[in-house]
C-alpha angles and dihedrals in degrees: 000000000000122000113265112269120217115226110258091236092055116090107227094212089062091060099064095096090049094049090046090053089051090051092053091046089056090054100041102029089211132096089204093055092045090052090051092049093050095039094236136109124279088242090056091053091049090050091051091054091047091050091050093049090051091049095052095035095232140096108255102173130041109210127196132165089261108033148021120218132172119235120233089264092050093048091048091051091050093048092051095049107029096087091049093053091047090051092049091049092051093046094050091045092050092048090052093046092054089070100038146052117265107296143142137053122323119193109205131183128195139162114275101247097038091044096049097044104037117002099051095053090049092049089053092055090043092056091052088056095043107042093171092061125083124195133204107197119199114192111199137142088210111100106242128201104243102206097039094048095041102248119154096196138015125196108210138182102218146126097222121031114207118269094232093066136069104244132193120192108227101181144326121268134192138192122247130203106216144172138168124260090241092057093047092050090054099041108021131246118281114235097188132030091243089066090066090083086074094052136079103254129190108213129188111260110257134139117282131008118341109248122181118197127201136182137184137179141092120306095248096045129073104266124236109246131201129182120197129187105217135189139178147147098295141037119178139175094225125071093210090060091051092045093053091046091052090047090054090055098254095130150296118313135195106215141170111255093242088066099038103038099085094046090049092050089049089050093239087121132034124210113239132205093012093181091058123075117215110223139183101026101083134014123267097228144031115239136186112215132194126186107265117271137148092251133026121227114250093238090056091047091050094049092047090051091050093048092047091051092048095047100035094104092054122222102302101228 
């Protein structure tokens, strides 16, 4: 299908608000939510889409009483222009920030467990210090594309942040093998990773078999490595669910320290195989990431500094 052609009597530079409205409609799938984001009426948003469709000579949005869906032509136009609009928004925001104190809206995304337990409380204290900043916090374990979906900052649990982002290391993180005292009394305590095949394990939900890898040894020597395929009564995509299941005595869980630390300190969970280091399941650090740009908005800088200060001590497990 050919690329939409703008009528020769239509000035392209007058269509930017209409294209921007279509981009937001692709993200939000709601005329009402687009109107709220733009601060205009729902009728004004509908008129912008209608004007754009007339200008390009194609239907861009399929409307029903229950849903809004972009046509192939509309989706293609959004995909070709979304990055440009995101870049313009960042550039204008950065230019404004250069002359002001931290202010404006920050859209932040973080994993559910890390976000609930650690990021959200720090954002609350940050907003008390920075009354001119507003934050929209999206908690999702789905990896979102920052620029395309309009996020200013992502907090990620990873070992290698992507090269096309500005990344700040907030703190180190490690994985912990844990179980409750009640479970260990019933089933015994494993003394070697290979013994986990005989235990009820609670793996993180990912495609394929659940394989836990461990290593031990001095830093300068080649470490001893063991891989174990584990199984058990529950797999879940959220570390809080697995932590609570392990605390109840359901089985042995491999968790990031930010989820397990409080339960370990409260003695609801016990760390197993302390001389072995779990590897490959979770990242070894917490990072804040911003879509690459020559300069970083002051509000982003301020939030990163606040997160780094709050997380600098790690999670204490």
